[in-house]
């Protein structure tokens, strides 16, 4: 019953048609929230007592870091769906999410490195948080490369899913690295289980930036998925009717 | 909460010497995300045209 439900609602055709309906709303709302969060954070949030104005990178770095990990987690769920239930769309979504994940992980690494110069006195340190995030970036590139290196797309889907599932072990390591090891990186400013450690005047624009970044990346993901699905299924009749 | 945090536009851009770190990070990120959208939209249009013409 679960299998028939999943297969019924996870056809590539349904995905393309359903996401096309709300793509514009997601993209424009995402860009609006991102602009609001960033303008609020850059111009109106107060200066940090310790880090001065360099802390304003937080409104980009934290959303980027959160989604660098969340996208991989999403890919791992899709990989399980593909391996267990042979859901074709799940493999398409992994392949389409990997470039988005690589992009946002690069932004997280880049913004963190620049932020490190005024706060730590160095742009790079081989500590647990930064190294595990670099490994995440390499994982994303590896997934893209692995899939592209096979001529048999179905076989590539399966191997890519296995690699994604194996690599998910890195996510809790990134998350807990600041607690498990001595590191230059500060602990999480906001967690689900505890009260935030930053002032509300900084927290609100940060939450808006996180929401905006999430929606913007979902919009980009939808767009790349559509491109990939049409590429993979271009010989199918529904694609020829759709374009 | 909605008071401009700087005394002038110049101060806002300089950010007490931290603007040199803050602004490039935002500009590069905006550029990369925009390229992501642009490249995908362009490829999608080209692919749709190719399928239609075939």
PDB file of C-alpha atoms in Angstrom:
ATOM      1  CA  UNK A   1       0.000   0.000   0.000  1.00  0.00           C
ATOM      2  CA  UNK A   2       2.811   2.424   0.942  1.00  0.00           C
ATOM      3  CA  UNK A   3       4.686   1.461  -2.216  1.00  0.00           C
ATOM      4  CA  UNK A   4       1.689   2.095  -4.486  1.00  0.00           C
ATOM      5  CA  UNK A   5       1.020   5.434  -2.739  1.00  0.00           C
ATOM      6  CA  UNK A   6       4.645   6.550  -3.194  1.00  0.00           C
ATOM      7  CA  UNK A   7       4.761   5.475  -6.830  1.00  0.00           C
ATOM      8  CA  UNK A   8       1.435   7.160  -7.605  1.00  0.00           C
ATOM      9  CA  UNK A   9       2.453  10.566  -6.234  1.00  0.00           C
ATOM     10  CA  UNK A  10       6.088  10.520  -7.237  1.00  0.00           C
ATOM     11  CA  UNK A  11       5.988  10.359 -10.988  1.00  0.00           C
ATOM     12  CA  UNK A  12       8.365  12.842 -12.662  1.00  0.00           C
ATOM     13  CA  UNK A  13       5.432  14.159 -14.717  1.00  0.00           C
ATOM     14  CA  UNK A  14       3.376  14.999 -11.595  1.00  0.00           C
ATOM     15  CA  UNK A  15       6.421  16.608  -9.978  1.00  0.00           C
ATOM     16  CA  UNK A  16       7.054  18.912 -12.947  1.00  0.00           C
ATOM     17  CA  UNK A  17       3.380  19.856 -13.275  1.00  0.00           C
ATOM     18  CA  UNK A  18       2.750  20.444  -9.554  1.00  0.00           C
ATOM     19  CA  UNK A  19       5.949  22.424  -8.895  1.00  0.00           C
ATOM     20  CA  UNK A  20       5.342  24.604 -11.985  1.00  0.00           C
ATOM     21  CA  UNK A  21       2.155  25.844 -10.302  1.00  0.00           C
ATOM     22  CA  UNK A  22       3.848  27.316  -7.222  1.00  0.00           C
ATOM     23  CA  UNK A  23       7.415  27.911  -8.469  1.00  0.00           C
ATOM     24  CA  UNK A  24       6.982  31.683  -8.960  1.00  0.00           C
ATOM     25  CA  UNK A  25       5.454  32.169  -5.494  1.00  0.00           C
ATOM     26  CA  UNK A  26       8.296  30.239  -3.838  1.00  0.00           C
ATOM     27  CA  UNK A  27      10.989  32.117  -5.752  1.00  0.00           C
ATOM     28  CA  UNK A  28       9.613  35.635  -5.255  1.00  0.00           C
ATOM     29  CA  UNK A  29       8.715  35.059  -1.592  1.00  0.00           C
ATOM     30  CA  UNK A  30      12.198  33.585  -1.030  1.00  0.00           C
ATOM     31  CA  UNK A  31      13.967  36.524  -2.677  1.00  0.00           C
ATOM     32  CA  UNK A  32      11.754  39.004  -0.809  1.00  0.00           C
ATOM     33  CA  UNK A  33      12.466  37.397   2.577  1.00  0.00           C
ATOM     34  CA  UNK A  34      16.174  37.083   1.791  1.00  0.00           C
ATOM     35  CA  UNK A  35      16.385  40.771   0.827  1.00  0.00           C
ATOM     36  CA  UNK A  36      14.395  41.781   3.934  1.00  0.00           C
ATOM     37  CA  UNK A  37      16.541  39.684   6.275  1.00  0.00           C
ATOM     38  CA  UNK A  38      19.796  40.905   4.764  1.00  0.00           C
ATOM     39  CA  UNK A  39      18.830  44.615   4.670  1.00  0.00           C
ATOM     40  CA  UNK A  40      17.578  44.387   8.267  1.00  0.00           C
ATOM     41  CA  UNK A  41      20.731  42.549   9.349  1.00  0.00           C
ATOM     42  CA  UNK A  42      23.187  44.722   7.457  1.00  0.00           C
ATOM     43  CA  UNK A  43      21.672  48.144   8.122  1.00  0.00           C
ATOM     44  CA  UNK A  44      19.380  48.032  11.151  1.00  0.00           C
ATOM     45  CA  UNK A  45      20.592  45.289  13.514  1.00  0.00           C
ATOM     46  CA  UNK A  46      22.868  46.684  16.230  1.00  0.00           C
ATOM     47  CA  UNK A  47      26.645  46.239  16.182  1.00  0.00           C
ATOM     48  CA  UNK A  48      27.961  43.218  18.090  1.00  0.00           C
ATOM     49  CA  UNK A  49      29.748  44.148  21.320  1.00  0.00           C
ATOM     50  CA  UNK A  50      32.657  41.729  20.721  1.00  0.00           C
ATOM     51  CA  UNK A  51      32.934  41.178  16.954  1.00  0.00           C
ATOM     52  CA  UNK A  52      31.875  44.646  15.836  1.00  0.00           C
ATOM     53  CA  UNK A  53      30.315  44.861  12.367  1.00  0.00           C
ATOM     54  CA  UNK A  54      32.069  41.774  10.998  1.00  0.00           C
ATOM     55  CA  UNK A  55      29.372  39.657  12.705  1.00  0.00           C
ATOM     56  CA  UNK A  56      26.923  40.845   9.990  1.00  0.00           C
ATOM     57  CA  UNK A  57      28.238  37.964   7.851  1.00  0.00           C
ATOM     58  CA  UNK A  58      26.105  35.769  10.170  1.00  0.00           C
ATOM     59  CA  UNK A  59      22.956  36.638   8.154  1.00  0.00           C
ATOM     60  CA  UNK A  60      24.487  34.848   5.169  1.00  0.00           C
ATOM     61  CA  UNK A  61      26.811  32.306   6.782  1.00  0.00           C
ATOM     62  CA  UNK A  62      24.313  30.679   9.168  1.00  0.00           C
ATOM     63  CA  UNK A  63      21.521  30.165   6.580  1.00  0.00           C
ATOM     64  CA  UNK A  64      24.107  28.823   4.101  1.00  0.00           C
ATOM     65  CA  UNK A  65      25.550  26.396   6.678  1.00  0.00           C
ATOM     66  CA  UNK A  66      22.098  25.171   7.764  1.00  0.00           C
ATOM     67  CA  UNK A  67      21.021  24.433   4.188  1.00  0.00           C
ATOM     68  CA  UNK A  68      24.378  22.891   3.252  1.00  0.00           C
ATOM     69  CA  UNK A  69      23.526  20.160   5.785  1.00  0.00           C
ATOM     70  CA  UNK A  70      19.745  20.040   5.268  1.00  0.00           C
ATOM     71  CA  UNK A  71      20.083  19.518   1.511  1.00  0.00           C
ATOM     72  CA  UNK A  72      22.361  16.536   2.105  1.00  0.00           C
ATOM     73  CA  UNK A  73      19.875  15.127   4.637  1.00  0.00           C
ATOM     74  CA  UNK A  74      17.089  15.534   2.050  1.00  0.00           C
ATOM     75  CA  UNK A  75      19.269  13.720  -0.497  1.00  0.00           C
ATOM     76  CA  UNK A  76      19.838  10.872   1.988  1.00  0.00           C
ATOM     77  CA  UNK A  77      16.053  10.470   2.458  1.00  0.00           C
ATOM     78  CA  UNK A  78      15.639  10.429  -1.339  1.00  0.00           C
ATOM     79  CA  UNK A  79      18.483   7.893  -1.632  1.00  0.00           C
ATOM     80  CA  UNK A  80      16.711   5.550   0.787  1.00  0.00           C
ATOM     81  CA  UNK A  81      13.464   5.948  -1.153  1.00  0.00           C
ATOM     82  CA  UNK A  82      15.282   5.111  -4.357  1.00  0.00           C
ATOM     83  CA  UNK A  83      17.105   2.093  -2.921  1.00  0.00           C
ATOM     84  CA  UNK A  84      14.122   0.666  -0.985  1.00  0.00           C
ATOM     85  CA  UNK A  85      11.139   1.496  -3.207  1.00  0.00           C
ATOM     86  CA  UNK A  86      12.934   2.107  -6.525  1.00  0.00           C
ATOM     87  CA  UNK A  87      11.373   5.566  -6.816  1.00  0.00           C
ATOM     88  CA  UNK A  88      12.772   7.080 -10.007  1.00  0.00           C
ATOM     89  CA  UNK A  89      11.913  10.662  -9.001  1.00  0.00           C
ATOM     90  CA  UNK A  90      13.958  10.268  -5.804  1.00  0.00           C
ATOM     91  CA  UNK A  91      17.100   9.605  -7.869  1.00  0.00           C
ATOM     92  CA  UNK A  92      16.309  12.593 -10.087  1.00  0.00           C
ATOM     93  CA  UNK A  93      15.965  14.779  -6.993  1.00  0.00           C
ATOM     94  CA  UNK A  94      19.327  13.626  -5.605  1.00  0.00           C
ATOM     95  CA  UNK A  95      21.040  14.429  -8.889  1.00  0.00           C
ATOM     96  CA  UNK A  96      19.327  17.846  -9.044  1.00  0.00           C
ATOM     97  CA  UNK A  97      19.937  18.746  -5.384  1.00  0.00           C
ATOM     98  CA  UNK A  98      23.672  18.007  -5.473  1.00  0.00           C
ATOM     99  CA  UNK A  99      24.635  21.184  -7.438  1.00  0.00           C
ATOM    100  CA  UNK A 100      22.478  23.301  -5.104  1.00  0.00           C
ATOM    101  CA  UNK A 101      24.149  21.642  -2.118  1.00  0.00           C
ATOM    102  CA  UNK A 102      27.616  22.179  -3.579  1.00  0.00           C
ATOM    103  CA  UNK A 103      26.849  25.843  -4.288  1.00  0.00           C
ATOM    104  CA  UNK A 104      25.534  26.610  -0.811  1.00  0.00           C
ATOM    105  CA  UNK A 105      28.308  24.631   0.911  1.00  0.00           C
ATOM    106  CA  UNK A 106      30.856  26.640  -1.063  1.00  0.00           C
ATOM    107  CA  UNK A 107      29.113  29.847   0.072  1.00  0.00           C
ATOM    108  CA  UNK A 108      29.163  28.604   3.697  1.00  0.00           C
ATOM    109  CA  UNK A 109      32.899  27.821   3.462  1.00  0.00           C
ATOM    110  CA  UNK A 110      33.718  31.058   1.668  1.00  0.00           C
ATOM    111  CA  UNK A 111      31.729  33.295   4.035  1.00  0.00           C
ATOM    112  CA  UNK A 112      33.146  31.454   7.059  1.00  0.00           C
ATOM    113  CA  UNK A 113      36.707  31.877   5.789  1.00  0.00           C
ATOM    114  CA  UNK A 114      36.271  35.610   5.215  1.00  0.00           C
ATOM    115  CA  UNK A 115      34.577  35.997   8.616  1.00  0.00           C
ATOM    116  CA  UNK A 116      37.538  34.147  10.172  1.00  0.00           C
ATOM    117  CA  UNK A 117      40.042  36.846   9.122  1.00  0.00           C
ATOM    118  CA  UNK A 118      38.827  39.643  11.459  1.00  0.00           C
ATOM    119  CA  UNK A 119      37.568  37.322  14.246  1.00  0.00           C
ATOM    120  CA  UNK A 120      40.147  34.498  14.438  1.00  0.00           C
ATOM    121  CA  UNK A 121      43.057  36.128  12.636  1.00  0.00           C
ATOM    122  CA  UNK A 122      43.114  33.367  10.028  1.00  0.00           C
ATOM    123  CA  UNK A 123      40.949  32.450   7.025  1.00  0.00           C
ATOM    124  CA  UNK A 124      41.430  28.704   7.462  1.00  0.00           C
ATOM    125  CA  UNK A 125      41.974  26.283  10.331  1.00  0.00           C
ATOM    126  CA  UNK A 126      41.957  22.481  10.017  1.00  0.00           C
ATOM    127  CA  UNK A 127      39.523  22.045  12.883  1.00  0.00           C
ATOM    128  CA  UNK A 128      36.616  19.614  13.054  1.00  0.00           C
ATOM    129  CA  UNK A 129      33.759  21.909  11.954  1.00  0.00           C
ATOM    130  CA  UNK A 130      35.562  23.459   8.989  1.00  0.00           C
ATOM    131  CA  UNK A 131      37.179  20.196   7.840  1.00  0.00           C
ATOM    132  CA  UNK A 132      33.904  18.234   8.041  1.00  0.00           C
ATOM    133  CA  UNK A 133      32.170  20.994   6.042  1.00  0.00           C
ATOM    134  CA  UNK A 134      34.942  20.805   3.435  1.00  0.00           C
ATOM    135  CA  UNK A 135      34.349  17.020   3.299  1.00  0.00           C
ATOM    136  CA  UNK A 136      30.631  17.750   2.727  1.00  0.00           C
ATOM    137  CA  UNK A 137      31.552  20.012  -0.208  1.00  0.00           C
ATOM    138  CA  UNK A 138      33.811  17.266  -1.647  1.00  0.00           C
ATOM    139  CA  UNK A 139      30.952  14.754  -1.157  1.00  0.00           C
ATOM    140  CA  UNK A 140      28.624  16.938  -3.224  1.00  0.00           C
ATOM    141  CA  UNK A 141      31.227  17.223  -6.002  1.00  0.00           C
ATOM    142  CA  UNK A 142      31.867  13.462  -5.777  1.00  0.00           C
ATOM    143  CA  UNK A 143      28.154  12.685  -6.178  1.00  0.00           C
ATOM    144  CA  UNK A 144      27.908  14.938  -9.255  1.00  0.00           C
ATOM    145  CA  UNK A 145      31.061  13.429 -10.775  1.00  0.00           C
ATOM    146  CA  UNK A 146      30.107   9.819  -9.982  1.00  0.00           C
ATOM    147  CA  UNK A 147      26.740  10.131 -11.696  1.00  0.00           C
ATOM    148  CA  UNK A 148      28.198  11.861 -14.741  1.00  0.00           C
ATOM    149  CA  UNK A 149      30.880   9.181 -15.168  1.00  0.00           C
ATOM    150  CA  UNK A 150      28.396   6.383 -15.987  1.00  0.00           C
ATOM    151  CA  UNK A 151      26.742   5.927 -19.356  1.00  0.00           C
ATOM    152  CA  UNK A 152      24.063   3.703 -17.805  1.00  0.00           C
ATOM    153  CA  UNK A 153      21.843   6.195 -15.972  1.00  0.00           C
ATOM    154  CA  UNK A 154      19.963   3.582 -13.878  1.00  0.00           C
ATOM    155  CA  UNK A 155      23.211   2.089 -12.600  1.00  0.00           C
ATOM    156  CA  UNK A 156      24.508   5.613 -11.879  1.00  0.00           C
ATOM    157  CA  UNK A 157      21.310   6.375  -9.908  1.00  0.00           C
ATOM    158  CA  UNK A 158      21.801   3.277  -7.742  1.00  0.00           C
ATOM    159  CA  UNK A 159      25.515   3.870  -7.040  1.00  0.00           C
ATOM    160  CA  UNK A 160      24.903   7.560  -6.369  1.00  0.00           C
ATOM    161  CA  UNK A 161      22.175   6.638  -3.840  1.00  0.00           C
ATOM    162  CA  UNK A 162      24.530   4.235  -2.042  1.00  0.00           C
ATOM    163  CA  UNK A 163      27.237   6.917  -1.873  1.00  0.00           C
ATOM    164  CA  UNK A 164      24.736   9.461  -0.487  1.00  0.00           C
ATOM    165  CA  UNK A 165      23.567   7.034   2.231  1.00  0.00           C
ATOM    166  CA  UNK A 166      27.166   6.225   3.230  1.00  0.00           C
ATOM    167  CA  UNK A 167      28.106   9.911   3.305  1.00  0.00           C
ATOM    168  CA  UNK A 168      25.226  10.908   5.606  1.00  0.00           C
ATOM    169  CA  UNK A 169      27.422   9.918   8.574  1.00  0.00           C
ATOM    170  CA  UNK A 170      29.222  13.240   8.029  1.00  0.00           C
ATOM    171  CA  UNK A 171      26.100  15.307   8.912  1.00  0.00           C
ATOM    172  CA  UNK A 172      25.981  14.534  12.672  1.00  0.00           C
ATOM    173  CA  UNK A 173      29.765  14.968  12.738  1.00  0.00           C
ATOM    174  CA  UNK A 174      29.414  18.512  11.330  1.00  0.00           C
ATOM    175  CA  UNK A 175      26.550  19.270  13.719  1.00  0.00           C
ATOM    176  CA  UNK A 176      28.259  18.004  16.888  1.00  0.00           C
ATOM    177  CA  UNK A 177      31.864  18.860  15.965  1.00  0.00           C
ATOM    178  CA  UNK A 178      31.834  22.072  18.035  1.00  0.00           C
ATOM    179  CA  UNK A 179      30.729  20.053  21.107  1.00  0.00           C
ATOM    180  CA  UNK A 180      32.918  16.970  20.618  1.00  0.00           C
ATOM    181  CA  UNK A 181      36.233  18.661  19.819  1.00  0.00           C
ATOM    182  CA  UNK A 182      38.083  21.792  20.867  1.00  0.00           C
ATOM    183  CA  UNK A 183      37.577  24.219  17.983  1.00  0.00           C
ATOM    184  CA  UNK A 184      37.908  27.862  17.009  1.00  0.00           C
ATOM    185  CA  UNK A 185      34.348  27.764  15.676  1.00  0.00           C
ATOM    186  CA  UNK A 186      31.707  29.131  18.023  1.00  0.00           C
ATOM    187  CA  UNK A 187      28.814  26.864  19.162  1.00  0.00           C
ATOM    188  CA  UNK A 188      25.444  27.125  17.389  1.00  0.00           C
ATOM    189  CA  UNK A 189      23.718  30.488  17.966  1.00  0.00           C
ATOM    190  CA  UNK A 190      20.260  28.962  17.540  1.00  0.00           C
ATOM    191  CA  UNK A 191      19.154  25.419  18.329  1.00  0.00           C
ATOM    192  CA  UNK A 192      15.752  23.727  18.407  1.00  0.00           C
ATOM    193  CA  UNK A 193      16.116  22.502  22.004  1.00  0.00           C
ATOM    194  CA  UNK A 194      17.550  25.603  23.718  1.00  0.00           C
ATOM    195  CA  UNK A 195      16.816  29.323  23.921  1.00  0.00           C
ATOM    196  CA  UNK A 196      18.822  31.338  21.344  1.00  0.00           C
ATOM    197  CA  UNK A 197      22.100  32.816  22.555  1.00  0.00           C
ATOM    198  CA  UNK A 198      21.780  35.987  20.460  1.00  0.00           C
ATOM    199  CA  UNK A 199      19.701  39.109  21.055  1.00  0.00           C
ATOM    200  CA  UNK A 200      16.232  39.295  19.494  1.00  0.00           C
ATOM    201  CA  UNK A 201      17.257  42.341  17.417  1.00  0.00           C
ATOM    202  CA  UNK A 202      19.733  40.041  15.657  1.00  0.00           C
ATOM    203  CA  UNK A 203      17.649  36.865  15.863  1.00  0.00           C
ATOM    204  CA  UNK A 204      14.648  38.171  13.890  1.00  0.00           C
ATOM    205  CA  UNK A 205      16.601  39.174  10.754  1.00  0.00           C
ATOM    206  CA  UNK A 206      18.540  35.906  11.053  1.00  0.00           C
ATOM    207  CA  UNK A 207      15.327  33.838  11.075  1.00  0.00           C
ATOM    208  CA  UNK A 208      13.968  35.820   8.110  1.00  0.00           C
ATOM    209  CA  UNK A 209      17.254  35.267   6.230  1.00  0.00           C
ATOM    210  CA  UNK A 210      17.077  31.519   6.968  1.00  0.00           C
ATOM    211  CA  UNK A 211      13.472  31.351   5.649  1.00  0.00           C
ATOM    212  CA  UNK A 212      14.388  33.397   2.574  1.00  0.00           C
ATOM    213  CA  UNK A 213      17.468  31.321   1.830  1.00  0.00           C
ATOM    214  CA  UNK A 214      15.441  28.113   2.215  1.00  0.00           C
ATOM    215  CA  UNK A 215      12.738  29.204  -0.228  1.00  0.00           C
ATOM    216  CA  UNK A 216      15.293  30.586  -2.714  1.00  0.00           C
ATOM    217  CA  UNK A 217      17.193  27.294  -2.704  1.00  0.00           C
ATOM    218  CA  UNK A 218      13.943  25.324  -3.052  1.00  0.00           C
ATOM    219  CA  UNK A 219      13.142  27.461  -6.115  1.00  0.00           C
ATOM    220  CA  UNK A 220      16.596  26.824  -7.586  1.00  0.00           C
ATOM    221  CA  UNK A 221      16.232  23.115  -6.801  1.00  0.00           C
ATOM    222  CA  UNK A 222      12.835  22.975  -8.535  1.00  0.00           C
ATOM    223  CA  UNK A 223      14.324  24.649 -11.609  1.00  0.00           C
ATOM    224  CA  UNK A 224      17.319  22.290 -11.805  1.00  0.00           C
ATOM    225  CA  UNK A 225      15.038  19.268 -11.183  1.00  0.00           C
ATOM    226  CA  UNK A 226      12.797  20.349 -14.056  1.00  0.00           C
ATOM    227  CA  UNK A 227      15.825  20.676 -16.346  1.00  0.00           C
ATOM    228  CA  UNK A 228      17.149  17.267 -15.314  1.00  0.00           C
ATOM    229  CA  UNK A 229      13.775  15.489 -15.541  1.00  0.00           C
ATOM    230  CA  UNK A 230      13.139  16.882 -19.031  1.00  0.00           C
ATOM    231  CA  UNK A 231      16.669  15.866 -20.066  1.00  0.00           C
ATOM    232  CA  UNK A 232      16.204  12.308 -18.766  1.00  0.00           C
ATOM    233  CA  UNK A 233      12.674  11.854 -20.093  1.00  0.00           C
ATOM    234  CA  UNK A 234      12.894  13.864 -23.320  1.00  0.00           C
ATOM    235  CA  UNK A 235      11.843  10.897 -25.441  1.00  0.00           C
ATOM    236  CA  UNK A 236       8.634  10.428 -23.429  1.00  0.00           C
ATOM    237  CA  UNK A 237       5.378  11.695 -24.877  1.00  0.00           C
ATOM    238  CA  UNK A 238       4.428  13.753 -21.807  1.00  0.00           C
ATOM    239  CA  UNK A 239       7.643  15.813 -22.118  1.00  0.00           C
ATOM    240  CA  UNK A 240       6.956  16.561 -25.783  1.00  0.00           C
ATOM    241  CA  UNK A 241       3.434  17.672 -24.874  1.00  0.00           C
ATOM    242  CA  UNK A 242       4.686  19.683 -21.900  1.00  0.00           C
ATOM    243  CA  UNK A 243       7.425  21.836 -23.484  1.00  0.00           C
TER     244      UNK A 243
ATOM    245  CA  UNK B   1      14.860  47.922  16.427  1.00  0.00           C
ATOM    246  CA  UNK B   2      14.429  49.749  13.101  1.00  0.00           C
ATOM    247  CA  UNK B   3      16.902  52.573  13.656  1.00  0.00           C
ATOM    248  CA  UNK B   4      19.665  52.822  11.089  1.00  0.00           C
ATOM    249  CA  UNK B   5      22.683  51.327  12.913  1.00  0.00           C
ATOM    250  CA  UNK B   6      25.193  53.733  11.340  1.00  0.00           C
ATOM    251  CA  UNK B   7      25.768  57.476  11.555  1.00  0.00           C
ATOM    252  CA  UNK B   8      26.061  57.930   7.762  1.00  0.00           C
ATOM    253  CA  UNK B   9      26.031  56.056   4.451  1.00  0.00           C
ATOM    254  CA  UNK B  10      29.832  56.250   4.377  1.00  0.00           C
ATOM    255  CA  UNK B  11      30.005  54.651   7.847  1.00  0.00           C
ATOM    256  CA  UNK B  12      27.556  51.971   6.616  1.00  0.00           C
ATOM    257  CA  UNK B  13      29.804  51.104   3.668  1.00  0.00           C
ATOM    258  CA  UNK B  14      33.036  51.143   5.674  1.00  0.00           C
ATOM    259  CA  UNK B  15      31.554  49.402   8.773  1.00  0.00           C
ATOM    260  CA  UNK B  16      34.519  50.474  10.942  1.00  0.00           C
ATOM    261  CA  UNK B  17      36.941  48.682   8.634  1.00  0.00           C
ATOM    262  CA  UNK B  18      34.847  45.480   8.500  1.00  0.00           C
ATOM    263  CA  UNK B  19      33.060  46.416   5.268  1.00  0.00           C
ATOM    264  CA  UNK B  20      35.983  44.968   3.326  1.00  0.00           C
ATOM    265  CA  UNK B  21      35.021  41.531   4.717  1.00  0.00           C
ATOM    266  CA  UNK B  22      31.229  41.876   4.841  1.00  0.00           C
ATOM    267  CA  UNK B  23      30.392  43.305   1.401  1.00  0.00           C
ATOM    268  CA  UNK B  24      32.448  40.911  -0.797  1.00  0.00           C
ATOM    269  CA  UNK B  25      30.858  37.916   0.964  1.00  0.00           C
ATOM    270  CA  UNK B  26      27.343  39.135   0.147  1.00  0.00           C
ATOM    271  CA  UNK B  27      28.238  40.251  -3.385  1.00  0.00           C
ATOM    272  CA  UNK B  28      29.948  36.962  -4.311  1.00  0.00           C
ATOM    273  CA  UNK B  29      27.052  34.934  -2.856  1.00  0.00           C
ATOM    274  CA  UNK B  30      24.417  36.984  -4.706  1.00  0.00           C
ATOM    275  CA  UNK B  31      26.461  36.599  -7.891  1.00  0.00           C
ATOM    276  CA  UNK B  32      26.804  32.807  -7.499  1.00  0.00           C
ATOM    277  CA  UNK B  33      23.106  32.257  -6.724  1.00  0.00           C
ATOM    278  CA  UNK B  34      22.124  34.520  -9.660  1.00  0.00           C
ATOM    279  CA  UNK B  35      24.440  32.570 -11.993  1.00  0.00           C
ATOM    280  CA  UNK B  36      22.791  29.349 -10.754  1.00  0.00           C
ATOM    281  CA  UNK B  37      19.345  30.646 -11.746  1.00  0.00           C
ATOM    282  CA  UNK B  38      20.521  32.223 -15.019  1.00  0.00           C
ATOM    283  CA  UNK B  39      22.418  29.168 -16.285  1.00  0.00           C
ATOM    284  CA  UNK B  40      19.537  26.807 -15.422  1.00  0.00           C
ATOM    285  CA  UNK B  41      16.881  29.016 -17.058  1.00  0.00           C
ATOM    286  CA  UNK B  42      19.038  29.382 -20.190  1.00  0.00           C
ATOM    287  CA  UNK B  43      19.640  25.600 -20.425  1.00  0.00           C
ATOM    288  CA  UNK B  44      15.942  24.907 -19.850  1.00  0.00           C
ATOM    289  CA  UNK B  45      14.934  27.270 -22.664  1.00  0.00           C
ATOM    290  CA  UNK B  46      17.518  25.759 -25.037  1.00  0.00           C
ATOM    291  CA  UNK B  47      16.387  22.210 -24.196  1.00  0.00           C
ATOM    292  CA  UNK B  48      12.693  23.061 -24.657  1.00  0.00           C
ATOM    293  CA  UNK B  49      13.471  24.621 -28.054  1.00  0.00           C
ATOM    294  CA  UNK B  50      15.506  21.564 -29.083  1.00  0.00           C
ATOM    295  CA  UNK B  51      12.665  19.195 -28.147  1.00  0.00           C
ATOM    296  CA  UNK B  52      10.070  21.362 -29.929  1.00  0.00           C
ATOM    297  CA  UNK B  53      12.192  21.563 -33.085  1.00  0.00           C
ATOM    298  CA  UNK B  54      12.925  17.826 -33.149  1.00  0.00           C
TER     299      UNK B  54
END
